[in-house]
Amino acid sequence: MLRLPPATVAAFDAFLADRFPKATPARLSADAADLSEAFTAERAELPGSYLNQPRWRSAYLAFVHPQQVLRGLAAVEEVRTRAARRGLWPEGRPRVADLGAGLGAMSQALLLAGVSPSEITLVDHQRSALADARDLTALVAGAEPPRLRTAVARAGEWLERARREGWRYDVVLLGGLLNEVRGEWEPVLERVLRVLDPKASGGGIVVIVGSAIPPIARKLMELRDLALDATTTIAPCTHGAACPMLELRRDWCFTKRAAELPPRAASIARELRHQTGEVRFAMWALAGSPDAAPFEIEPRRHARVVSDRMEGEQVLCADGALHRIRPASPMTRGDLVVS
Ligand SMILES: C[S@@+](CC[C@H](N)C(=O)[O-])C[C@H]1O[C@@H](n2cnc3c(N)ncnc32)[C@H](O)[C@@H]1O
C-alpha cells in the first residue's frame, strides 16, 4: 500500500496553513472540485498560469499534489527497481531535472523513494509555483539534501538553453507536463533526450507520468512507439516491441496502485465521489540510448496486466501481444506477472 510518511503529510499541512491562511476547508474543497473538473476536461477552463494564483495553488496543494506524489512514488519505485536490474539506474547521486515541476511532486516522490540526487533543477514557467516547489522539496529532503535550483522558463526554451550550455542530467522527470503541452509531444522528447548525459548508464533515464485518462495515456503510448528505435523502454512494458494496445479503440494502458490518501485529500476525494483507496496513472520510462540493455526478464515470460477483470477474464500484455486469461483471483491493472 502506497502512503506518504506522516512527517511529510504534516509538513505539507503546515505549509498550506502558513502560506495560504485564507484557504478554509470549504474553499479548498470547492476549488479542488473546479480544478479536478478542469483537469479531466484537459485544462479548457483554467488560465495558463493557474498555479501562480493562490486560489488554484492552495487547492492543488491540498488535493492534487499529494496524489501526484503518490503516483510519482509508485512510478519511481517501479522504474528504479526494474532499471537497476538491467544496470540502467545511475550509480551514485544522480543529477535530476524536473520539467513542469508545479509544486515539485515528482522530485518529492524521488526523494521519498530513497533516491539521493546531488542536484535537482525545477523548471516551470509559473514563478510562484516554483518558489513553493523549492521549499516543499527542501522539506522532504533528508540528511543529504540535493542542491536545489529553479528555472522560471518554458520547458522548450530551458531545454534548448541546457543543451547549448552543456548542462547534462542522469534523470529527467516529467509529471503532468505533457498533458499541458499543446501540439506534438515528440519534439519535446527529442529535446529532453539531448540533455541526458550520454555517459550515464543507458544514456540517462526519463520518467514520464501522466493522467490515466484516454487522450493522455494513448498519446503516451503513441509517443513510445514513435521513439522505439531511439530509446530503451524500462516501464510500464515488459518488452520493447510496438504497443499492441494502440490497435484497441476502447482501452488504453494505465496502472492502478492501492494507496492511502492523506486525510485532507481523502476527505475532498470522498466529497467529489472519487476513489480514495488507489491512485491511477499512465507512465512511460525510458533510457536515452537504444538497445541499452536486455529486459530484466525474458519478454516471453513477463507480462503486465492491462485490463480490469470482466466476466472472469483479464488481459495481459506480453512480448508485443495481448493475451486473454482467466486468473483464479482478480489481479490489479499494472501488476507484473512472471510465468
Ligand atoms: C499538472 S501540473 C504538474 C505539476 C507537477 N509536475 C506534478 O506532477 O504535480 C503541470 C505543470 O506544468 C507546467 N507547464 C505547462 N506547460 C509548461 C511549459 N511549456 N514549460 C514549463 N512548464 C510548463 C505548469 O505550469 C504546471 O506547473
mmCIF file of C-alpha atoms and ligand atoms in Angstrom:
data_model
loop_
_atom_site.group_PDB
_atom_site.id
_atom_site.type_symbol
_atom_site.label_atom_id
_atom_site.label_comp_id
_atom_site.label_asym_id
_atom_site.label_seq_id
_atom_site.Cartn_x
_atom_site.Cartn_y
_atom_site.Cartn_z
ATOM 1 C CA MET A 1 0.000 0.000 0.000
ATOM 2 C CA LEU A 2 1.391 3.389 -1.003
ATOM 3 C CA ARG A 3 1.237 6.136 1.584
ATOM 4 C CA LEU A 4 3.098 9.335 2.421
ATOM 5 C CA PRO A 5 5.156 9.332 5.619
ATOM 6 C CA PRO A 6 3.290 11.110 8.463
ATOM 7 C CA ALA A 7 6.098 13.682 8.681
ATOM 8 C CA THR A 8 5.582 14.588 5.006
ATOM 9 C CA VAL A 9 1.801 14.903 5.452
ATOM 10 C CA ALA A 10 2.372 17.128 8.495
ATOM 11 C CA ALA A 11 4.930 19.244 6.597
ATOM 12 C CA PHE A 12 2.549 19.726 3.638
ATOM 13 C CA ASP A 13 -0.313 20.642 6.023
ATOM 14 C CA ALA A 14 1.827 23.148 7.919
ATOM 15 C CA PHE A 15 2.997 24.682 4.636
ATOM 16 C CA LEU A 16 -0.595 25.040 3.444
ATOM 17 C CA ALA A 17 -1.679 26.707 6.692
ATOM 18 C CA ASP A 18 1.324 29.042 6.699
ATOM 19 C CA ARG A 19 1.295 30.125 3.030
ATOM 20 C CA PHE A 20 -2.445 30.159 2.423
ATOM 21 C CA PRO A 21 -4.101 31.436 5.629
ATOM 22 C CA LYS A 22 -7.324 32.311 3.745
ATOM 23 C CA ALA A 23 -7.783 28.775 2.425
ATOM 24 C CA THR A 24 -10.629 27.449 4.576
ATOM 25 C CA PRO A 25 -11.622 23.776 4.263
ATOM 26 C CA ALA A 26 -14.824 24.784 2.429
ATOM 27 C CA ARG A 27 -12.922 26.924 -0.062
ATOM 28 C CA LEU A 28 -10.281 24.271 -0.648
ATOM 29 C CA SER A 29 -12.991 21.692 -1.357
ATOM 30 C CA ALA A 30 -14.859 23.956 -3.785
ATOM 31 C CA ASP A 31 -11.656 24.956 -5.612
ATOM 32 C CA ALA A 32 -10.362 21.382 -5.697
ATOM 33 C CA ALA A 33 -13.676 20.360 -7.314
ATOM 34 C CA ASP A 34 -13.232 23.015 -10.039
ATOM 35 C CA LEU A 35 -9.578 22.101 -10.514
ATOM 36 C CA SER A 36 -10.368 18.449 -10.809
ATOM 37 C CA GLU A 37 -13.131 19.133 -13.318
ATOM 38 C CA ALA A 38 -10.835 21.348 -15.389
ATOM 39 C CA PHE A 39 -8.091 18.693 -15.394
ATOM 40 C CA THR A 40 -10.360 15.977 -16.736
ATOM 41 C CA ALA A 41 -11.579 18.437 -19.389
ATOM 42 C CA GLU A 42 -7.950 18.924 -20.439
ATOM 43 C CA ARG A 43 -7.443 22.353 -18.875
ATOM 44 C CA ALA A 44 -10.087 24.036 -21.030
ATOM 45 C CA GLU A 45 -11.296 26.229 -18.152
ATOM 46 C CA LEU A 46 -8.003 27.005 -16.432
ATOM 47 C CA PRO A 47 -5.878 30.060 -17.174
ATOM 48 C CA GLY A 48 -2.342 29.241 -18.414
ATOM 49 C CA SER A 49 -0.791 30.430 -15.166
ATOM 50 C CA TYR A 50 -3.255 28.796 -12.783
ATOM 51 C CA LEU A 51 -0.616 27.738 -10.262
ATOM 52 C CA ASN A 52 0.538 31.334 -9.858
ATOM 53 C CA GLN A 53 -2.872 32.126 -8.360
ATOM 54 C CA PRO A 54 -3.138 31.371 -4.612
ATOM 55 C CA ARG A 55 -6.652 30.017 -5.062
ATOM 56 C CA TRP A 56 -5.610 27.283 -7.513
ATOM 57 C CA ARG A 57 -2.217 26.670 -5.926
ATOM 58 C CA SER A 58 -3.694 26.023 -2.482
ATOM 59 C CA ALA A 59 -6.338 23.680 -3.938
ATOM 60 C CA TYR A 60 -3.633 21.873 -5.901
ATOM 61 C CA LEU A 61 -1.514 21.500 -2.786
ATOM 62 C CA ALA A 62 -4.431 20.228 -0.701
ATOM 63 C CA PHE A 63 -5.833 17.755 -3.201
ATOM 64 C CA VAL A 64 -3.839 17.084 -6.382
ATOM 65 C CA HIS A 65 -0.277 17.383 -5.141
ATOM 66 C CA PRO A 66 -0.325 14.562 -2.550
ATOM 67 C CA GLN A 67 -1.872 12.257 -5.135
ATOM 68 C CA GLN A 68 0.767 13.262 -7.681
ATOM 69 C CA VAL A 69 3.486 12.491 -5.133
ATOM 70 C CA LEU A 70 1.918 9.039 -4.615
ATOM 71 C CA ARG A 71 1.722 8.465 -8.385
ATOM 72 C CA GLY A 72 5.328 9.594 -8.762
ATOM 73 C CA LEU A 73 6.373 7.346 -5.884
ATOM 74 C CA ALA A 74 4.728 4.304 -7.494
ATOM 75 C CA ALA A 75 6.322 5.115 -10.845
ATOM 76 C CA VAL A 76 9.807 5.830 -9.475
ATOM 77 C CA GLU A 77 9.826 2.701 -7.297
ATOM 78 C CA GLU A 78 8.970 0.512 -10.272
ATOM 79 C CA VAL A 79 11.364 2.279 -12.629
ATOM 80 C CA ARG A 80 14.261 2.250 -10.213
ATOM 81 C CA THR A 81 13.847 -1.445 -9.345
ATOM 82 C CA ARG A 82 13.480 -2.567 -12.942
ATOM 83 C CA ALA A 83 16.186 -0.253 -14.308
ATOM 84 C CA ALA A 84 18.633 -1.340 -11.586
ATOM 85 C CA ARG A 85 18.112 -4.999 -12.504
ATOM 86 C CA ARG A 86 19.183 -4.083 -16.045
ATOM 87 C CA GLY A 87 22.147 -1.960 -14.940
ATOM 88 C CA LEU A 88 20.359 1.162 -16.174
ATOM 89 C CA TRP A 89 19.802 3.055 -12.921
ATOM 90 C CA PRO A 90 22.512 5.703 -12.346
ATOM 91 C CA GLU A 91 25.140 4.843 -9.796
ATOM 92 C CA GLY A 92 25.884 7.423 -7.103
ATOM 93 C CA ARG A 93 23.912 10.618 -6.691
ATOM 94 C CA PRO A 94 22.038 11.495 -9.907
ATOM 95 C CA ARG A 95 21.663 14.952 -11.406
ATOM 96 C CA VAL A 96 17.937 15.464 -11.888
ATOM 97 C CA ALA A 97 15.789 17.875 -13.899
ATOM 98 C CA ASP A 98 12.060 18.122 -13.071
ATOM 99 C CA LEU A 99 10.249 19.704 -16.034
ATOM 100 C CA GLY A 100 6.839 21.306 -15.492
ATOM 101 C CA ALA A 101 7.676 20.910 -11.821
ATOM 102 C CA GLY A 102 4.498 22.565 -10.495
ATOM 103 C CA LEU A 103 4.859 22.179 -6.733
ATOM 104 C CA GLY A 104 7.666 19.645 -7.178
ATOM 105 C CA ALA A 105 5.632 16.439 -6.760
ATOM 106 C CA MET A 106 7.922 14.302 -8.925
ATOM 107 C CA SER A 107 11.085 15.475 -7.144
ATOM 108 C CA GLN A 108 9.491 14.852 -3.769
ATOM 109 C CA ALA A 109 8.445 11.370 -4.940
ATOM 110 C CA LEU A 110 12.027 10.660 -5.988
ATOM 111 C CA LEU A 111 13.308 11.727 -2.579
ATOM 112 C CA LEU A 112 10.631 9.715 -0.759
ATOM 113 C CA ALA A 113 11.602 6.675 -2.844
ATOM 114 C CA GLY A 114 15.020 6.957 -1.209
ATOM 115 C CA VAL A 115 16.904 8.357 -4.202
ATOM 116 C CA SER A 116 19.511 10.889 -3.146
ATOM 117 C CA PRO A 117 20.187 13.285 -6.035
ATOM 118 C CA SER A 118 23.217 15.576 -5.959
ATOM 119 C CA GLU A 119 21.106 18.316 -7.555
ATOM 120 C CA ILE A 120 17.552 18.890 -8.692
ATOM 121 C CA THR A 121 16.667 21.601 -11.190
ATOM 122 C CA LEU A 122 12.983 22.506 -11.007
ATOM 123 C CA VAL A 123 11.709 24.061 -14.249
ATOM 124 C CA ASP A 124 8.329 25.719 -14.678
ATOM 125 C CA HIS A 125 7.017 28.916 -16.259
ATOM 126 C CA GLN A 126 4.877 29.677 -13.163
ATOM 127 C CA ARG A 127 7.116 31.567 -10.774
ATOM 128 C CA SER A 128 5.071 31.288 -7.577
ATOM 129 C CA ALA A 129 4.592 27.551 -8.066
ATOM 130 C CA LEU A 130 8.315 27.139 -8.479
ATOM 131 C CA ALA A 131 9.087 29.013 -5.270
ATOM 132 C CA ASP A 132 6.744 26.672 -3.394
ATOM 133 C CA ALA A 133 8.214 23.665 -5.245
ATOM 134 C CA ARG A 134 11.677 24.549 -3.979
ATOM 135 C CA ASP A 135 10.511 24.976 -0.381
ATOM 136 C CA LEU A 136 8.338 21.840 -0.362
ATOM 137 C CA THR A 137 11.155 19.768 -1.880
ATOM 138 C CA ALA A 138 13.571 21.069 0.744
ATOM 139 C CA LEU A 139 11.087 19.961 3.440
ATOM 140 C CA VAL A 140 11.128 16.405 2.096
ATOM 141 C CA ALA A 141 14.907 16.150 1.556
ATOM 142 C CA GLY A 142 16.704 14.033 4.138
ATOM 143 C CA ALA A 143 20.139 14.100 5.675
ATOM 144 C CA GLU A 144 21.937 14.600 2.356
ATOM 145 C CA PRO A 145 19.795 17.274 0.666
ATOM 146 C CA PRO A 146 20.302 17.914 -3.034
ATOM 147 C CA ARG A 147 21.360 21.273 -4.322
ATOM 148 C CA LEU A 148 18.058 22.806 -5.443
ATOM 149 C CA ARG A 149 17.943 25.124 -8.449
ATOM 150 C CA THR A 150 14.924 26.716 -10.055
ATOM 151 C CA ALA A 151 14.425 27.966 -13.594
ATOM 152 C CA VAL A 152 11.391 30.089 -14.419
ATOM 153 C CA ALA A 153 11.055 29.162 -18.072
ATOM 154 C CA ARG A 154 9.068 27.277 -20.648
ATOM 155 C CA ALA A 155 10.393 23.740 -20.852
ATOM 156 C CA GLY A 156 11.255 24.070 -24.556
ATOM 157 C CA GLU A 157 13.319 27.218 -24.037
ATOM 158 C CA TRP A 158 15.053 25.816 -20.975
ATOM 159 C CA LEU A 159 15.909 22.551 -22.760
ATOM 160 C CA GLU A 160 17.480 24.496 -25.636
ATOM 161 C CA ARG A 161 19.493 26.562 -23.196
ATOM 162 C CA ALA A 162 20.589 23.465 -21.254
ATOM 163 C CA ARG A 163 21.726 21.809 -24.470
ATOM 164 C CA ARG A 164 23.693 24.906 -25.557
ATOM 165 C CA GLU A 165 25.287 25.367 -22.137
ATOM 166 C CA GLY A 166 26.211 21.684 -21.861
ATOM 167 C CA TRP A 167 24.080 21.066 -18.727
ATOM 168 C CA ARG A 168 23.559 17.308 -18.572
ATOM 169 C CA TYR A 169 21.309 15.109 -16.420
ATOM 170 C CA ASP A 170 21.097 11.472 -15.327
ATOM 171 C CA VAL A 171 17.337 11.551 -14.710
ATOM 172 C CA VAL A 172 14.655 13.815 -16.199
ATOM 173 C CA LEU A 173 11.184 13.794 -14.641
ATOM 174 C CA LEU A 174 8.036 14.926 -16.458
ATOM 175 C CA GLY A 175 4.959 14.732 -14.232
ATOM 176 C CA GLY A 176 1.794 16.074 -15.847
ATOM 177 C CA LEU A 177 3.777 18.357 -18.158
ATOM 178 C CA LEU A 178 2.927 16.771 -21.494
ATOM 179 C CA ASN A 179 -0.793 16.989 -20.604
ATOM 180 C CA GLU A 180 -0.394 20.743 -20.870
ATOM 181 C CA VAL A 181 1.772 20.887 -23.984
ATOM 182 C CA ARG A 182 -0.279 21.932 -26.970
ATOM 183 C CA GLY A 183 0.728 20.172 -30.161
ATOM 184 C CA GLU A 184 3.039 17.249 -30.673
ATOM 185 C CA TRP A 185 4.982 15.640 -27.821
ATOM 186 C CA GLU A 186 7.733 14.162 -29.981
ATOM 187 C CA PRO A 187 9.719 17.427 -30.316
ATOM 188 C CA VAL A 188 9.629 17.801 -26.512
ATOM 189 C CA LEU A 189 11.003 14.284 -26.072
ATOM 190 C CA GLU A 190 13.727 14.935 -28.663
ATOM 191 C CA ARG A 191 14.842 17.981 -26.706
ATOM 192 C CA VAL A 192 14.756 16.044 -23.430
ATOM 193 C CA LEU A 193 16.939 13.297 -24.914
ATOM 194 C CA ARG A 194 19.559 15.906 -25.842
ATOM 195 C CA VAL A 195 20.090 16.968 -22.218
ATOM 196 C CA LEU A 196 20.654 13.437 -20.923
ATOM 197 C CA ASP A 197 24.283 12.625 -20.194
ATOM 198 C CA PRO A 198 25.362 10.095 -22.828
ATOM 199 C CA LYS A 199 27.911 8.784 -20.297
ATOM 200 C CA ALA A 200 25.162 7.935 -17.747
ATOM 201 C CA SER A 201 24.050 4.298 -17.501
ATOM 202 C CA GLY A 202 21.808 3.603 -20.504
ATOM 203 C CA GLY A 203 22.358 7.168 -21.684
ATOM 204 C CA GLY A 204 20.250 8.636 -18.872
ATOM 205 C CA ILE A 205 16.672 7.979 -17.801
ATOM 206 C CA VAL A 206 13.398 9.816 -18.452
ATOM 207 C CA VAL A 207 10.319 9.166 -16.313
ATOM 208 C CA ILE A 208 7.023 10.445 -17.711
ATOM 209 C CA VAL A 209 3.920 10.289 -15.513
ATOM 210 C CA GLY A 210 0.557 11.426 -16.860
ATOM 211 C CA SER A 211 -3.155 11.135 -16.189
ATOM 212 C CA ALA A 212 -4.804 7.788 -16.746
ATOM 213 C CA ILE A 213 -7.446 9.403 -18.986
ATOM 214 C CA PRO A 214 -7.649 8.053 -22.559
ATOM 215 C CA PRO A 215 -6.382 11.029 -24.607
ATOM 216 C CA ILE A 216 -3.269 11.366 -22.452
ATOM 217 C CA ALA A 217 -2.482 7.689 -21.958
ATOM 218 C CA ARG A 218 -2.990 6.932 -25.657
ATOM 219 C CA LYS A 219 -0.777 9.820 -26.723
ATOM 220 C CA LEU A 220 1.918 8.495 -24.392
ATOM 221 C CA MET A 221 1.589 5.022 -25.941
ATOM 222 C CA GLU A 222 1.979 6.630 -29.383
ATOM 223 C CA LEU A 223 4.993 8.634 -28.227
ATOM 224 C CA ARG A 224 6.695 5.421 -27.091
ATOM 225 C CA ASP A 225 6.053 3.814 -30.468
ATOM 226 C CA LEU A 226 7.388 6.850 -32.347
ATOM 227 C CA ALA A 227 10.613 6.746 -30.312
ATOM 228 C CA LEU A 228 11.001 2.971 -30.202
ATOM 229 C CA ASP A 229 14.222 2.913 -32.227
ATOM 230 C CA ALA A 230 15.854 5.804 -30.384
ATOM 231 C CA THR A 231 15.197 4.709 -26.783
ATOM 232 C CA THR A 232 15.045 1.663 -24.488
ATOM 233 C CA THR A 233 11.762 1.171 -22.649
ATOM 234 C CA ILE A 234 12.035 0.467 -18.915
ATOM 235 C CA ALA A 235 8.375 0.626 -17.810
ATOM 236 C CA PRO A 236 5.453 0.013 -17.928
ATOM 237 C CA CYS A 237 6.140 -2.513 -20.700
ATOM 238 C CA THR A 238 7.879 -5.850 -20.277
ATOM 239 C CA HIS A 239 9.019 -5.827 -23.924
ATOM 240 C CA GLY A 240 10.466 -3.449 -26.479
ATOM 241 C CA ALA A 241 8.004 -4.214 -29.294
ATOM 242 C CA ALA A 242 5.352 -1.854 -30.664
ATOM 243 C CA CYS A 243 2.397 -1.317 -28.306
ATOM 244 C CA PRO A 244 -0.357 -3.846 -29.096
ATOM 245 C CA MET A 245 -2.913 -1.770 -27.172
ATOM 246 C CA LEU A 246 -2.745 1.035 -29.727
ATOM 247 C CA GLU A 247 -4.932 -1.051 -32.009
ATOM 248 C CA LEU A 248 -7.702 -1.128 -29.402
ATOM 249 C CA ARG A 249 -10.274 1.631 -29.543
ATOM 250 C CA ARG A 250 -11.833 1.241 -26.137
ATOM 251 C CA ASP A 251 -8.877 0.531 -23.889
ATOM 252 C CA TRP A 252 -5.579 2.125 -23.026
ATOM 253 C CA CYS A 253 -2.569 1.389 -20.821
ATOM 254 C CA PHE A 254 -2.559 2.677 -17.256
ATOM 255 C CA THR A 255 -1.598 1.480 -13.802
ATOM 256 C CA LYS A 256 -3.569 1.341 -10.564
ATOM 257 C CA ARG A 257 -1.883 1.114 -7.199
ATOM 258 C CA ALA A 258 -3.551 0.753 -3.819
ATOM 259 C CA ALA A 259 -2.853 3.960 -1.895
ATOM 260 C CA GLU A 260 -3.862 5.726 1.277
ATOM 261 C CA LEU A 261 -4.504 9.407 0.588
ATOM 262 C CA PRO A 262 -3.592 11.865 3.349
ATOM 263 C CA PRO A 263 -6.686 12.785 5.442
ATOM 264 C CA ARG A 264 -7.404 16.169 3.841
ATOM 265 C CA ALA A 265 -7.073 14.857 0.270
ATOM 266 C CA ALA A 266 -9.130 11.767 1.183
ATOM 267 C CA SER A 267 -11.904 13.904 2.622
ATOM 268 C CA ILE A 268 -12.065 16.061 -0.546
ATOM 269 C CA ALA A 269 -11.956 12.902 -2.693
ATOM 270 C CA ARG A 270 -14.935 11.489 -0.765
ATOM 271 C CA GLU A 271 -16.883 14.723 -1.309
ATOM 272 C CA LEU A 272 -16.139 14.540 -5.024
ATOM 273 C CA ARG A 273 -17.015 10.832 -5.079
ATOM 274 C CA HIS A 274 -13.516 9.997 -6.296
ATOM 275 C CA GLN A 275 -11.591 6.865 -5.379
ATOM 276 C CA THR A 276 -9.847 7.173 -2.019
ATOM 277 C CA GLY A 277 -8.071 3.815 -1.916
ATOM 278 C CA GLU A 278 -5.929 3.960 -5.037
ATOM 279 C CA VAL A 279 -4.057 6.127 -7.487
ATOM 280 C CA ARG A 280 -4.143 5.710 -11.255
ATOM 281 C CA PHE A 281 -1.630 6.960 -13.756
ATOM 282 C CA ALA A 282 -0.174 6.413 -17.199
ATOM 283 C CA MET A 283 3.598 6.280 -17.469
ATOM 284 C CA TRP A 284 6.482 5.659 -19.767
ATOM 285 C CA ALA A 285 10.049 5.411 -18.511
ATOM 286 C CA LEU A 286 12.937 5.009 -20.883
ATOM 287 C CA ALA A 287 16.681 5.004 -21.159
ATOM 288 C CA GLY A 288 18.011 7.562 -23.609
ATOM 289 C CA SER A 289 20.056 5.213 -25.762
ATOM 290 C CA PRO A 290 18.633 2.493 -27.993
ATOM 291 C CA ASP A 291 19.146 -1.172 -27.062
ATOM 292 C CA ALA A 292 20.702 -0.103 -23.758
ATOM 293 C CA ALA A 293 20.177 -3.500 -22.071
ATOM 294 C CA PRO A 294 18.004 -6.607 -22.394
ATOM 295 C CA PHE A 295 14.827 -6.680 -20.310
ATOM 296 C CA GLU A 296 15.279 -7.868 -16.736
ATOM 297 C CA ILE A 297 13.118 -10.931 -17.501
ATOM 298 C CA GLU A 298 12.820 -12.699 -20.842
ATOM 299 C CA PRO A 299 9.844 -10.875 -22.512
ATOM 300 C CA ARG A 300 8.015 -14.134 -23.327
ATOM 301 C CA ARG A 301 7.862 -14.904 -19.590
ATOM 302 C CA HIS A 302 6.979 -11.443 -18.317
ATOM 303 C CA ALA A 303 3.580 -9.770 -18.656
ATOM 304 C CA ARG A 304 1.700 -6.725 -17.426
ATOM 305 C CA VAL A 305 -1.965 -6.802 -16.514
ATOM 306 C CA VAL A 306 -3.615 -4.252 -18.812
ATOM 307 C CA SER A 307 -7.318 -4.670 -18.038
ATOM 308 C CA ASP A 308 -9.730 -4.973 -15.169
ATOM 309 C CA ARG A 309 -11.476 -8.302 -14.662
ATOM 310 C CA MET A 310 -14.558 -8.664 -16.869
ATOM 311 C CA GLU A 311 -16.638 -11.824 -16.736
ATOM 312 C CA GLY A 312 -13.724 -13.663 -15.176
ATOM 313 C CA GLU A 313 -11.254 -12.624 -17.873
ATOM 314 C CA GLN A 314 -8.280 -10.292 -17.792
ATOM 315 C CA VAL A 315 -5.879 -9.177 -20.486
ATOM 316 C CA LEU A 316 -2.100 -9.478 -20.238
ATOM 317 C CA CYS A 317 0.398 -7.662 -22.443
ATOM 318 C CA ALA A 318 3.494 -9.785 -23.142
ATOM 319 C CA ASP A 319 6.160 -9.741 -25.813
ATOM 320 C CA GLY A 320 4.222 -7.326 -28.038
ATOM 321 C CA ALA A 321 0.874 -9.178 -27.961
ATOM 322 C CA LEU A 322 -2.302 -9.236 -25.858
ATOM 323 C CA HIS A 323 -3.447 -12.465 -24.192
ATOM 324 C CA ARG A 324 -6.803 -13.146 -22.553
ATOM 325 C CA ILE A 325 -6.590 -15.269 -19.427
ATOM 326 C CA ARG A 326 -8.922 -16.469 -16.645
ATOM 327 C CA PRO A 327 -6.995 -15.835 -13.436
ATOM 328 C CA ALA A 328 -8.036 -17.734 -10.317
ATOM 329 C CA SER A 329 -8.287 -14.457 -8.405
ATOM 330 C CA PRO A 330 -8.526 -10.881 -9.743
ATOM 331 C CA MET A 331 -5.296 -9.069 -10.484
ATOM 332 C CA THR A 332 -4.780 -5.317 -10.494
ATOM 333 C CA ARG A 333 -4.138 -3.311 -13.658
ATOM 334 C CA GLY A 334 -0.425 -2.698 -13.809
ATOM 335 C CA ASP A 335 0.568 -5.853 -11.901
ATOM 336 C CA LEU A 336 3.575 -7.666 -13.338
ATOM 337 C CA VAL A 337 3.285 -11.413 -13.844
ATOM 338 C CA VAL A 338 6.182 -13.841 -14.354
ATOM 339 C CA SER A 339 5.455 -17.250 -15.891
HETATM 340 C C1 LIG B 1 -0.385 19.372 -13.857
HETATM 341 S S1 LIG B 1 0.946 20.345 -13.376
HETATM 342 C C2 LIG B 1 2.041 19.083 -12.827
HETATM 343 C C3 LIG B 1 2.992 19.608 -11.820
HETATM 344 C C4 LIG B 1 3.892 18.569 -11.197
HETATM 345 N N1 LIG B 1 4.900 18.095 -12.107
HETATM 346 C C5 LIG B 1 3.092 17.419 -10.640
HETATM 347 O O1 LIG B 1 3.308 16.283 -11.068
HETATM 348 O O2 LIG B 1 2.268 17.673 -9.756
HETATM 349 C C6 LIG B 1 1.701 20.838 -14.880
HETATM 350 C C7 LIG B 1 2.806 21.848 -14.702
HETATM 351 O O3 LIG B 1 3.456 22.018 -15.958
HETATM 352 C C8 LIG B 1 3.734 23.379 -16.108
HETATM 353 N N2 LIG B 1 3.876 23.649 -17.533
HETATM 354 C C9 LIG B 1 2.936 23.531 -18.501
HETATM 355 N N3 LIG B 1 3.473 23.831 -19.694
HETATM 356 C C10 LIG B 1 4.772 24.148 -19.457
HETATM 357 C C11 LIG B 1 5.839 24.532 -20.281
HETATM 358 N N4 LIG B 1 5.700 24.648 -21.596
HETATM 359 N N5 LIG B 1 7.025 24.788 -19.721
HETATM 360 C C12 LIG B 1 7.199 24.657 -18.375
HETATM 361 N N6 LIG B 1 6.228 24.284 -17.548
HETATM 362 C C13 LIG B 1 5.023 24.028 -18.078
HETATM 363 C C14 LIG B 1 2.590 24.098 -15.474
HETATM 364 O O4 LIG B 1 2.959 25.415 -15.131
HETATM 365 C C15 LIG B 1 2.327 23.207 -14.271
HETATM 366 O O5 LIG B 1 3.056 23.635 -13.166
#
